[in-house]
CSV table of C-alpha atoms in Angstrom, one decimal:
chain,number,residue,atom,x,y,z
L,1,MET,CA,0.1,-0.1,0.1
L,2,ARG,CA,2.4,2.6,1.2
L,3,ARG,CA,4.8,1.8,-2.1
L,4,GLY,CA,2.0,2.5,-4.4
L,5,SER,CA,1.1,5.6,-2.9
L,6,GLU,CA,4.8,6.9,-2.7
L,7,LEU,CA,5.1,5.9,-6.3
L,8,PRO,CA,2.6,9.1,-7.5
L,9,SER,CA,4.4,11.7,-5.2
L,10,ARG,CA,7.7,10.6,-6.4
L,11,THR,CA,6.7,11.1,-9.8
L,12,GLY,CA,5.2,14.2,-8.9
L,13,GLN,CA,8.5,15.5,-7.5
L,14,LEU,CA,10.4,14.4,-10.2
L,15,LEU,CA,8.4,16.3,-12.6
L,16,HIS,CA,8.4,19.3,-10.7
L,17,LEU,CA,12.2,19.5,-10.2
L,18,GLY,CA,12.5,18.8,-14.2
L,19,ALA,CA,10.0,21.5,-14.8
L,20,MET,CA,11.8,23.9,-12.6
L,21,LEU,CA,15.4,22.8,-14.4
L,22,ALA,CA,14.1,23.2,-17.7
L,23,ALA,CA,12.4,26.8,-16.8
L,24,VAL,CA,15.9,27.7,-15.4
L,25,ALA,CA,17.8,26.6,-18.2
L,26,VAL,CA,15.2,28.5,-20.3
L,27,ALA,CA,15.8,31.9,-18.5
L,28,LEU,CA,19.7,31.5,-18.6
L,29,SER,CA,20.0,30.9,-22.1
L,30,PHE,CA,17.4,33.4,-23.3
L,31,PRO,CA,19.8,36.2,-23.7
L,32,SER,CA,21.7,34.2,-26.2
L,33,MET,CA,18.7,32.9,-28.0
L,34,ALA,CA,17.0,36.5,-28.6
L,35,PRO,CA,17.5,37.6,-32.2
L,36,SER,CA,18.1,41.3,-31.3
L,37,PRO,CA,18.7,43.5,-28.3
L,38,TYR,CA,15.0,44.4,-28.0
L,39,GLU,CA,13.8,41.0,-27.3
L,40,ILE,CA,16.2,41.0,-24.4
L,41,THR,CA,14.5,44.2,-23.2
L,42,VAL,CA,11.4,42.7,-23.4
L,43,GLY,CA,12.9,40.0,-21.2
L,44,ILE,CA,14.0,42.7,-18.6
L,45,ALA,CA,10.5,44.2,-18.4
L,46,VAL,CA,8.9,40.7,-17.7
L,47,LEU,CA,11.7,40.0,-15.1
L,48,ASN,CA,10.8,43.4,-13.9
L,49,TYR,CA,7.4,42.6,-13.5
L,50,ALA,CA,8.0,39.2,-11.9
L,51,VAL,CA,10.1,40.4,-9.1
L,52,LEU,CA,7.3,43.0,-8.5
L,53,SER,CA,4.5,40.5,-8.2
L,54,THR,CA,6.7,38.3,-6.2
L,55,SER,CA,7.6,41.3,-3.7
L,56,TRP,CA,3.6,42.0,-3.2
L,57,ASN,CA,3.0,38.2,-2.7
L,58,PHE,CA,4.8,38.7,0.4
L,59,VAL,CA,1.9,40.8,1.6
L,60,GLY,CA,-1.0,39.5,-0.6
L,61,GLY,CA,0.0,36.0,-0.4
L,62,PHE,CA,0.7,35.0,3.4
L,63,THR,CA,-1.8,37.6,4.7
L,64,GLY,CA,-4.7,38.4,2.2
L,65,TYR,CA,-4.0,41.9,2.2
L,66,ILE,CA,-4.9,43.3,-0.8
L,67,SER,CA,-2.4,46.4,-1.7
L,68,LEU,CA,-3.1,49.0,-4.7
L,69,GLY,CA,-0.2,50.9,-3.3
L,70,HIS,CA,2.9,48.7,-3.8
L,71,GLY,CA,4.0,51.1,-6.6
L,72,ALA,CA,5.0,53.8,-4.2
L,73,PHE,CA,7.5,51.6,-2.9
L,74,SER,CA,9.0,50.9,-5.9
L,75,GLY,CA,8.8,54.4,-7.1
L,76,LEU,CA,10.5,55.5,-4.1
L,77,GLY,CA,13.3,52.8,-4.6
L,78,ALA,CA,13.7,54.0,-8.2
L,79,TYR,CA,14.1,58.0,-7.3
L,80,GLY,CA,16.5,57.1,-4.1
L,81,THR,CA,18.4,55.2,-6.0
L,82,GLY,CA,18.8,58.1,-9.0
L,83,LEU,CA,19.0,60.9,-6.6
L,84,LEU,CA,21.6,59.3,-4.4
L,85,THR,CA,23.4,58.3,-7.7
L,86,ALA,CA,23.3,61.8,-9.5
L,87,LYS,CA,22.8,64.2,-6.7
L,88,ALA,CA,25.0,62.5,-3.9
L,89,GLU,CA,27.3,60.7,-6.3
L,90,LEU,CA,27.2,57.0,-4.6
L,91,PRO,CA,28.3,54.4,-6.5
L,92,PRO,CA,25.3,52.8,-8.7
L,93,PHE,CA,24.7,49.6,-6.7
L,94,ALA,CA,25.7,51.1,-3.3
L,95,ALA,CA,23.1,53.7,-3.9
L,96,LEU,CA,20.5,50.8,-4.7
L,97,PHE,CA,20.9,49.0,-1.8
L,98,VAL,CA,21.0,52.4,0.6
L,99,ALA,CA,17.7,53.2,-1.1
L,100,ALA,CA,16.1,49.8,-0.2
L,101,ALA,CA,17.1,50.2,3.4
L,102,LEU,CA,15.9,54.0,3.5
L,103,VAL,CA,12.3,52.7,1.7
L,104,SER,CA,12.4,49.8,4.3
L,105,VAL,CA,12.5,52.6,7.3
L,106,ILE,CA,10.0,54.4,5.5
L,107,ALA,CA,7.8,51.5,5.5
L,108,VAL,CA,7.5,50.9,9.1
L,109,PRO,CA,5.7,53.9,9.8
L,110,VAL,CA,3.4,53.4,6.8
L,111,GLY,CA,2.6,49.8,7.7
L,112,TYR,CA,2.1,51.0,11.4
L,113,ALA,CA,-0.6,53.2,10.0
L,114,ALA,CA,-2.1,51.2,7.0
L,115,LEU,CA,-2.1,47.7,8.9
L,116,ARG,CA,-4.5,48.8,11.5
L,117,VAL,CA,-7.3,48.7,8.8
L,118,ARG,CA,-8.5,45.8,6.9
L,119,GLY,CA,-10.5,45.0,3.6
L,120,ALA,CA,-11.5,47.9,1.7
L,121,SER,CA,-10.1,50.8,4.1
L,122,PHE,CA,-6.7,49.0,3.6
L,123,VAL,CA,-7.2,49.3,-0.3
L,124,ILE,CA,-8.0,52.9,0.1
L,125,VAL,CA,-5.1,53.8,2.3
L,126,SER,CA,-2.8,52.0,0.0
L,127,ILE,CA,-3.9,54.0,-3.1
L,128,ALA,CA,-3.6,57.5,-1.1
L,129,LEU,CA,-0.1,56.5,-0.5
L,130,VAL,CA,0.8,56.5,-4.1
L,131,LEU,CA,-1.3,59.8,-5.1
L,132,ILE,CA,0.4,61.7,-2.2
L,133,LEU,CA,4.1,60.6,-3.4
L,134,LEU,CA,3.1,61.4,-7.0
L,135,LEU,CA,2.2,64.9,-5.7
L,136,VAL,CA,5.4,65.2,-4.0
L,137,PHE,CA,7.4,64.2,-6.8
L,138,GLN,CA,5.9,66.1,-9.3
L,139,SER,CA,5.8,69.5,-7.5
L,140,TRP,CA,9.4,69.2,-5.9
L,141,ALA,CA,11.2,69.8,-9.2
L,142,SER,CA,14.3,71.4,-7.6
L,143,LEU,CA,15.0,68.0,-6.2
L,144,THR,CA,13.4,65.3,-8.5
L,145,GLY,CA,12.7,67.1,-11.7
L,146,GLY,CA,9.3,67.3,-11.7
L,147,SER,CA,7.7,66.5,-15.1
L,148,ARG,CA,10.9,67.1,-16.8
L,149,GLY,CA,12.0,63.4,-15.0
L,150,LEU,CA,15.3,62.6,-13.8
L,151,VAL,CA,18.5,61.4,-15.6
L,152,VAL,CA,19.9,58.5,-13.5
L,153,PRO,CA,23.6,57.9,-14.6
L,154,ARG,CA,24.5,54.3,-16.2
L,155,PRO,CA,26.4,52.2,-13.8
L,156,PHE,CA,28.4,50.8,-16.9
L,157,PRO,CA,29.3,53.8,-18.9
L,158,GLY,CA,31.8,52.2,-21.2
L,159,MET,CA,29.5,49.1,-22.1
L,160,LEU,CA,27.6,48.8,-25.2
L,161,ARG,CA,23.7,48.9,-25.3
L,162,ALA,CA,23.4,45.4,-26.3
L,163,GLU,CA,25.7,44.2,-23.3
L,164,HIS,CA,24.1,46.7,-20.9
L,165,HIS,CA,20.9,44.7,-21.5
L,166,ARG,CA,22.3,41.3,-21.3
L,167,THR,CA,24.0,42.3,-17.9
L,168,PHE,CA,20.8,43.6,-16.6
L,169,TYR,CA,18.9,41.0,-17.4
L,170,PHE,CA,21.1,38.6,-15.4
L,171,LEU,CA,20.9,41.2,-12.4
L,172,PHE,CA,17.1,41.1,-12.7
L,173,LEU,CA,16.8,37.2,-12.8
L,174,ALA,CA,19.7,37.0,-9.7
L,175,LEU,CA,17.1,39.5,-7.8
L,176,LEU,CA,14.1,37.3,-8.8
L,177,ALA,CA,15.7,34.4,-7.7
L,178,THR,CA,16.4,36.0,-4.3
L,179,ALA,CA,12.9,37.1,-4.0
L,180,LEU,CA,11.7,33.7,-4.9
L,181,LEU,CA,14.1,31.9,-2.1
L,182,ALA,CA,13.1,34.4,0.7
L,183,TRP,CA,9.4,33.7,-0.3
L,184,TRP,CA,9.7,29.8,0.0
L,185,ALA,CA,11.9,30.0,3.2
L,186,ILE,CA,9.3,32.4,4.8
L,187,ASP,CA,6.5,29.8,3.7
L,188,ARG,CA,8.2,26.9,5.6
L,189,SER,CA,8.9,28.8,8.6
L,190,ARG,CA,6.9,29.2,11.8
L,191,PHE,CA,6.9,32.9,11.0
L,192,GLY,CA,4.9,31.8,7.4
L,193,MET,CA,2.6,29.5,9.5
L,194,GLY,CA,1.4,32.4,11.7
L,195,LEU,CA,0.8,34.6,8.5
L,196,LYS,CA,-1.5,32.0,6.8
L,197,ALA,CA,-3.5,32.0,10.1
L,198,ILE,CA,-3.7,35.3,9.9
L,199,ARG,CA,-5.0,35.1,6.2
L,200,GLU,CA,-7.7,32.4,7.1
L,201,ASP,CA,-8.7,34.1,10.3
L,202,GLU,CA,-7.2,37.0,11.9
L,203,ASP,CA,-9.1,37.1,14.8
L,204,LYS,CA,-9.0,33.4,15.6
L,205,ALA,CA,-5.0,33.6,15.2
L,206,GLN,CA,-4.9,36.7,17.6
L,207,SER,CA,-7.0,34.7,20.3
L,208,LEU,CA,-4.5,31.7,19.9
L,209,GLY,CA,-1.5,33.9,20.7
L,210,THR,CA,-0.1,34.8,17.3
L,211,PRO,CA,1.2,38.3,17.3
L,212,THR,CA,-0.7,39.1,14.4
L,213,TYR,CA,0.0,42.8,14.1
L,214,THR,CA,3.9,42.3,14.3
L,215,TYR,CA,3.9,39.5,11.8
L,216,LYS,CA,2.1,41.6,9.5
L,217,LEU,CA,4.3,44.7,10.0
L,218,VAL,CA,7.6,42.7,9.4
L,219,VAL,CA,6.3,40.8,6.1
L,220,PHE,CA,4.9,44.4,5.0
L,221,VAL,CA,8.7,45.5,5.5
L,222,VAL,CA,10.2,42.7,3.8
L,223,SER,CA,7.4,43.2,0.9
L,224,ALA,CA,8.6,47.1,0.4
L,225,ALA,CA,12.2,46.2,0.2
L,226,PHE,CA,12.1,43.9,-2.2
L,227,THR,CA,9.7,46.2,-4.2
L,228,ALA,CA,12.2,49.0,-3.8
L,229,LEU,CA,15.0,46.9,-5.3
L,230,ALA,CA,13.3,46.3,-7.9
L,231,GLY,CA,12.4,49.6,-9.0
L,232,GLY,CA,16.2,50.8,-8.0
L,233,LEU,CA,17.2,48.2,-10.6
L,234,TYR,CA,14.8,49.7,-13.0
L,235,ALA,CA,16.2,53.2,-12.7
L,236,LEU,CA,19.7,51.9,-13.1
L,237,TRP,CA,18.9,49.9,-16.1
L,238,PHE,CA,16.5,52.7,-17.8
L,239,GLY,CA,17.9,55.7,-16.8
L,240,ASP,CA,15.1,58.0,-17.2
L,241,LEU,CA,12.8,58.4,-14.4
L,242,ASP,CA,9.2,60.2,-14.8
L,243,PRO,CA,6.7,60.6,-11.6
L,244,VAL,CA,3.6,59.9,-13.6
L,245,PHE,CA,5.0,56.5,-14.4
L,246,GLN,CA,6.9,55.6,-11.5
L,247,PHE,CA,4.2,56.4,-9.0
L,248,SER,CA,1.3,55.0,-10.9
L,249,ILE,CA,-1.9,53.1,-9.5
L,250,LEU,CA,-1.7,50.9,-12.5
L,251,SER,CA,1.7,49.4,-11.5
L,252,GLY,CA,0.1,48.5,-8.3
L,253,ALA,CA,-3.0,46.9,-9.9
L,254,TYR,CA,-0.5,45.0,-12.6
L,255,MET,CA,1.3,43.5,-9.5
L,256,VAL,CA,-2.3,42.2,-8.2
L,257,LEU,CA,-3.5,40.8,-11.4
L,258,MET,CA,-0.4,39.2,-11.9
L,259,ALA,CA,-0.4,37.7,-8.7
L,260,LEU,CA,-4.2,36.5,-8.9
L,261,LEU,CA,-3.6,34.8,-12.2
L,262,GLY,CA,-0.6,32.7,-11.0
L,263,GLY,CA,-2.2,32.0,-7.8
L,264,VAL,CA,-1.4,33.9,-5.1
L,265,ARG,CA,-0.7,31.0,-2.5
L,266,HIS,CA,1.9,29.7,-4.7
L,267,LEU,CA,5.6,30.1,-5.1
L,268,TYR,CA,5.5,30.6,-8.6
L,269,GLY,CA,2.1,31.8,-9.2
L,270,PRO,CA,3.2,35.7,-9.4
L,271,LEU,CA,5.8,34.6,-11.6
L,272,LEU,CA,3.9,32.9,-14.3
L,273,GLY,CA,1.1,35.5,-14.0
L,274,ALA,CA,4.3,38.1,-14.8
L,275,VAL,CA,5.1,36.2,-18.2
L,276,ALA,CA,1.6,35.9,-19.2
L,277,VAL,CA,0.3,39.5,-18.6
L,278,GLY,CA,4.1,41.1,-18.9
L,279,TYR,CA,4.4,39.9,-22.5
L,280,ALA,CA,0.7,40.7,-23.3
L,281,LEU,CA,1.1,44.3,-22.1
L,282,GLU,CA,4.4,44.6,-24.1
L,283,TYR,CA,2.8,43.1,-26.9
L,284,ALA,CA,-0.2,45.6,-27.1
L,285,LYS,CA,2.4,48.4,-26.7
L,286,VAL,CA,4.3,47.5,-29.6
L,287,GLU,CA,1.6,46.9,-31.7
L,288,TYR,CA,-0.8,49.8,-30.7
L,289,GLY,CA,1.7,52.2,-29.7
L,290,ASP,CA,0.4,54.6,-27.3
L,291,THR,CA,-3.3,53.7,-27.5
L,292,PRO,CA,-4.9,52.6,-24.0
L,293,LEU,CA,-5.5,48.9,-25.4
L,294,HIS,CA,-2.7,47.8,-23.0
L,295,LEU,CA,-5.3,48.4,-20.5
L,296,VAL,CA,-8.1,46.8,-22.3
L,297,VAL,CA,-6.1,43.6,-22.5
L,298,ALA,CA,-5.5,43.9,-18.8
L,299,GLY,CA,-8.9,44.2,-18.2
L,300,LEU,CA,-9.9,41.6,-20.0
L,301,LEU,CA,-7.3,39.3,-18.0
L,302,LEU,CA,-8.9,40.5,-14.9
L,303,PHE,CA,-12.5,39.4,-16.3
L,304,VAL,CA,-11.0,35.8,-17.1
L,305,VAL,CA,-9.5,35.1,-13.5
L,306,VAL,CA,-12.3,36.4,-11.7
L,307,MET,CA,-14.6,34.7,-13.8
L,308,PHE,CA,-12.9,31.3,-14.3
L,309,MET,CA,-9.8,30.9,-12.3
L,310,PRO,CA,-10.7,32.9,-9.1
L,311,ASP,CA,-7.8,30.9,-7.2
L,312,GLY,CA,-5.4,31.2,-10.1
L,313,VAL,CA,-3.7,29.1,-13.1
L,314,ILE,CA,-1.7,26.9,-10.7
L,315,PRO,CA,-4.6,25.8,-8.4
L,316,ALA,CA,-7.4,25.4,-11.5
L,317,ALA,CA,-4.4,23.3,-13.4
L,318,GLY,CA,-3.7,21.4,-9.8
L,319,ALA,CA,-7.6,20.4,-10.0
L,320,LEU,CA,-8.1,19.7,-13.5
L,321,LEU,CA,-4.9,17.1,-13.2
L,322,GLY,CA,-6.6,15.8,-10.0
L,323,ARG,CA,-9.9,15.1,-11.7
L,324,LEU,CA,-8.0,13.4,-14.8
L,325,ARG,CA,-6.3,11.1,-12.1
L,326,ARG,CA,-9.4,9.9,-10.1
L,327,THR,CA,-11.0,9.0,-13.6
L,328,GLY,CA,-8.4,6.8,-14.5
L,329,GLU,CA,-8.8,4.9,-11.0
L,330,THR,CA,-11.0,2.0,-10.6
L,331,SER,CA,-13.3,1.8,-8.1
L,332,ILE,CA,-12.0,-1.7,-7.0
L,333,ARG,CA,-8.4,-2.0,-6.5
L,334,GLU,CA,-6.7,-4.7,-8.7
L,335,VAL,CA,-5.2,-7.4,-6.5
L,336,THR,CA,-2.7,-9.7,-7.5
L,337,ALA,CA,-2.7,-13.8,-6.7
L,338,ALA,CA,0.0,-13.4,-4.4
L,339,GLU,CA,-1.6,-10.9,-2.4
L,340,LEU,CA,-4.9,-12.8,-2.2
L,341,ARG,CA,-2.6,-15.8,-1.4
L,342,GLY,CA,-1.2,-14.0,1.6
L,343,ARG,CA,-4.7,-12.5,2.8
L,344,ARG,CA,-5.7,-16.2,2.9
L,345,GLU,CA,-2.9,-17.6,4.6
L,346,GLU,CA,-3.0,-14.8,7.4
L,347,GLY,CA,-6.8,-15.1,7.9
L,348,GLU,CA,-6.1,-18.8,8.7
L,349,GLY,CA,-3.3,-18.2,10.8
L,350,THR,CA,-5.3,-16.1,12.5
L,351,GLU,CA,-8.3,-18.8,13.0
L,352,VAL,CA,-5.9,-21.2,14.3
L,353,ARG,CA,-5.0,-18.7,17.1
L,354,ASP,CA,-8.7,-17.8,18.0
L,355,SER,CA,-9.3,-21.5,18.3
L,356,GLU,CA,-6.4,-22.3,20.5
L,357,ARG,CA,-7.4,-19.4,22.7
L,358,THR,CA,-10.9,-20.7,23.1
L,359,GLY,CA,-9.3,-23.9,24.0
L,360,ARG,CA,-7.0,-23.0,26.4
L,361,GLY,CA,-10.2,-20.8,28.1
L,362,ALA,CA,-12.4,-24.0,28.5
């Protein structure tokens, strides 16, 4: 019985490992297979979306809190990195980590205030944060450049553009791997169990002794730090920042859509959603220019997710595979002749022992 039950689990583990190794191989070889530098830029955009949605999933996936304001942390990371590089003349990658640390510090009072409310109130507070920062960075033109934007010095000035894109592709890939590893570690920790208890029933988790507010605040800061790293790395790659783009509610909405599409309770859910949504958005922008058609594409994807896959692609695919496996099973398990013989001998031995005990009792 045990061997039969262990076989499907081992097969599933091998398939999971094979799929993961294949995905890693494709990701690492993509720059060499890309026909032109443009395709590499699309890959960078998709990886940036993947890091952002995975960073959002630290809060959304573990606690169930839906934040539409995570674009604020991405924008702060981008502008923090750009200003520290351009104004303070810090080395670019030192500025990146300093900016992420500063955003983490800012996230503490923000989370302290925002996490005191739940549901729609939390969503409204997160949106308000983005709008406030948009007004501040647009108005403070003497520091941020305002609507003119901010030019960020390139970290590799002597590098050709194609090599520049290839280098940042691997930097984004490394950041994504780090975010996935951190999410995986939290998911299997006692801290992660507490967060998931909050997601299922926060009041009950608190009554059982889980420090719910502290747990939420810690994971909120971790999420903000990874989001800021993604924004700062984007600033070093793209080199030109605009407050309207960096502090956009749409960026937070895209993070939510990508995570929901793949499955917020799964490690690779936001990554899968980022590949699908990111590619669709980039394709719509290239084919239809500055028209708002990419917003229509995002809206249609959100409609499909809500109507047909409310838990995401990965749970829906898992449920489908489970149904297919059950249809292949028979209602009565097949028994070999050797198993029947063993059962018969075991039954005869039990009858002999029972009769001996009866005789002794008499």
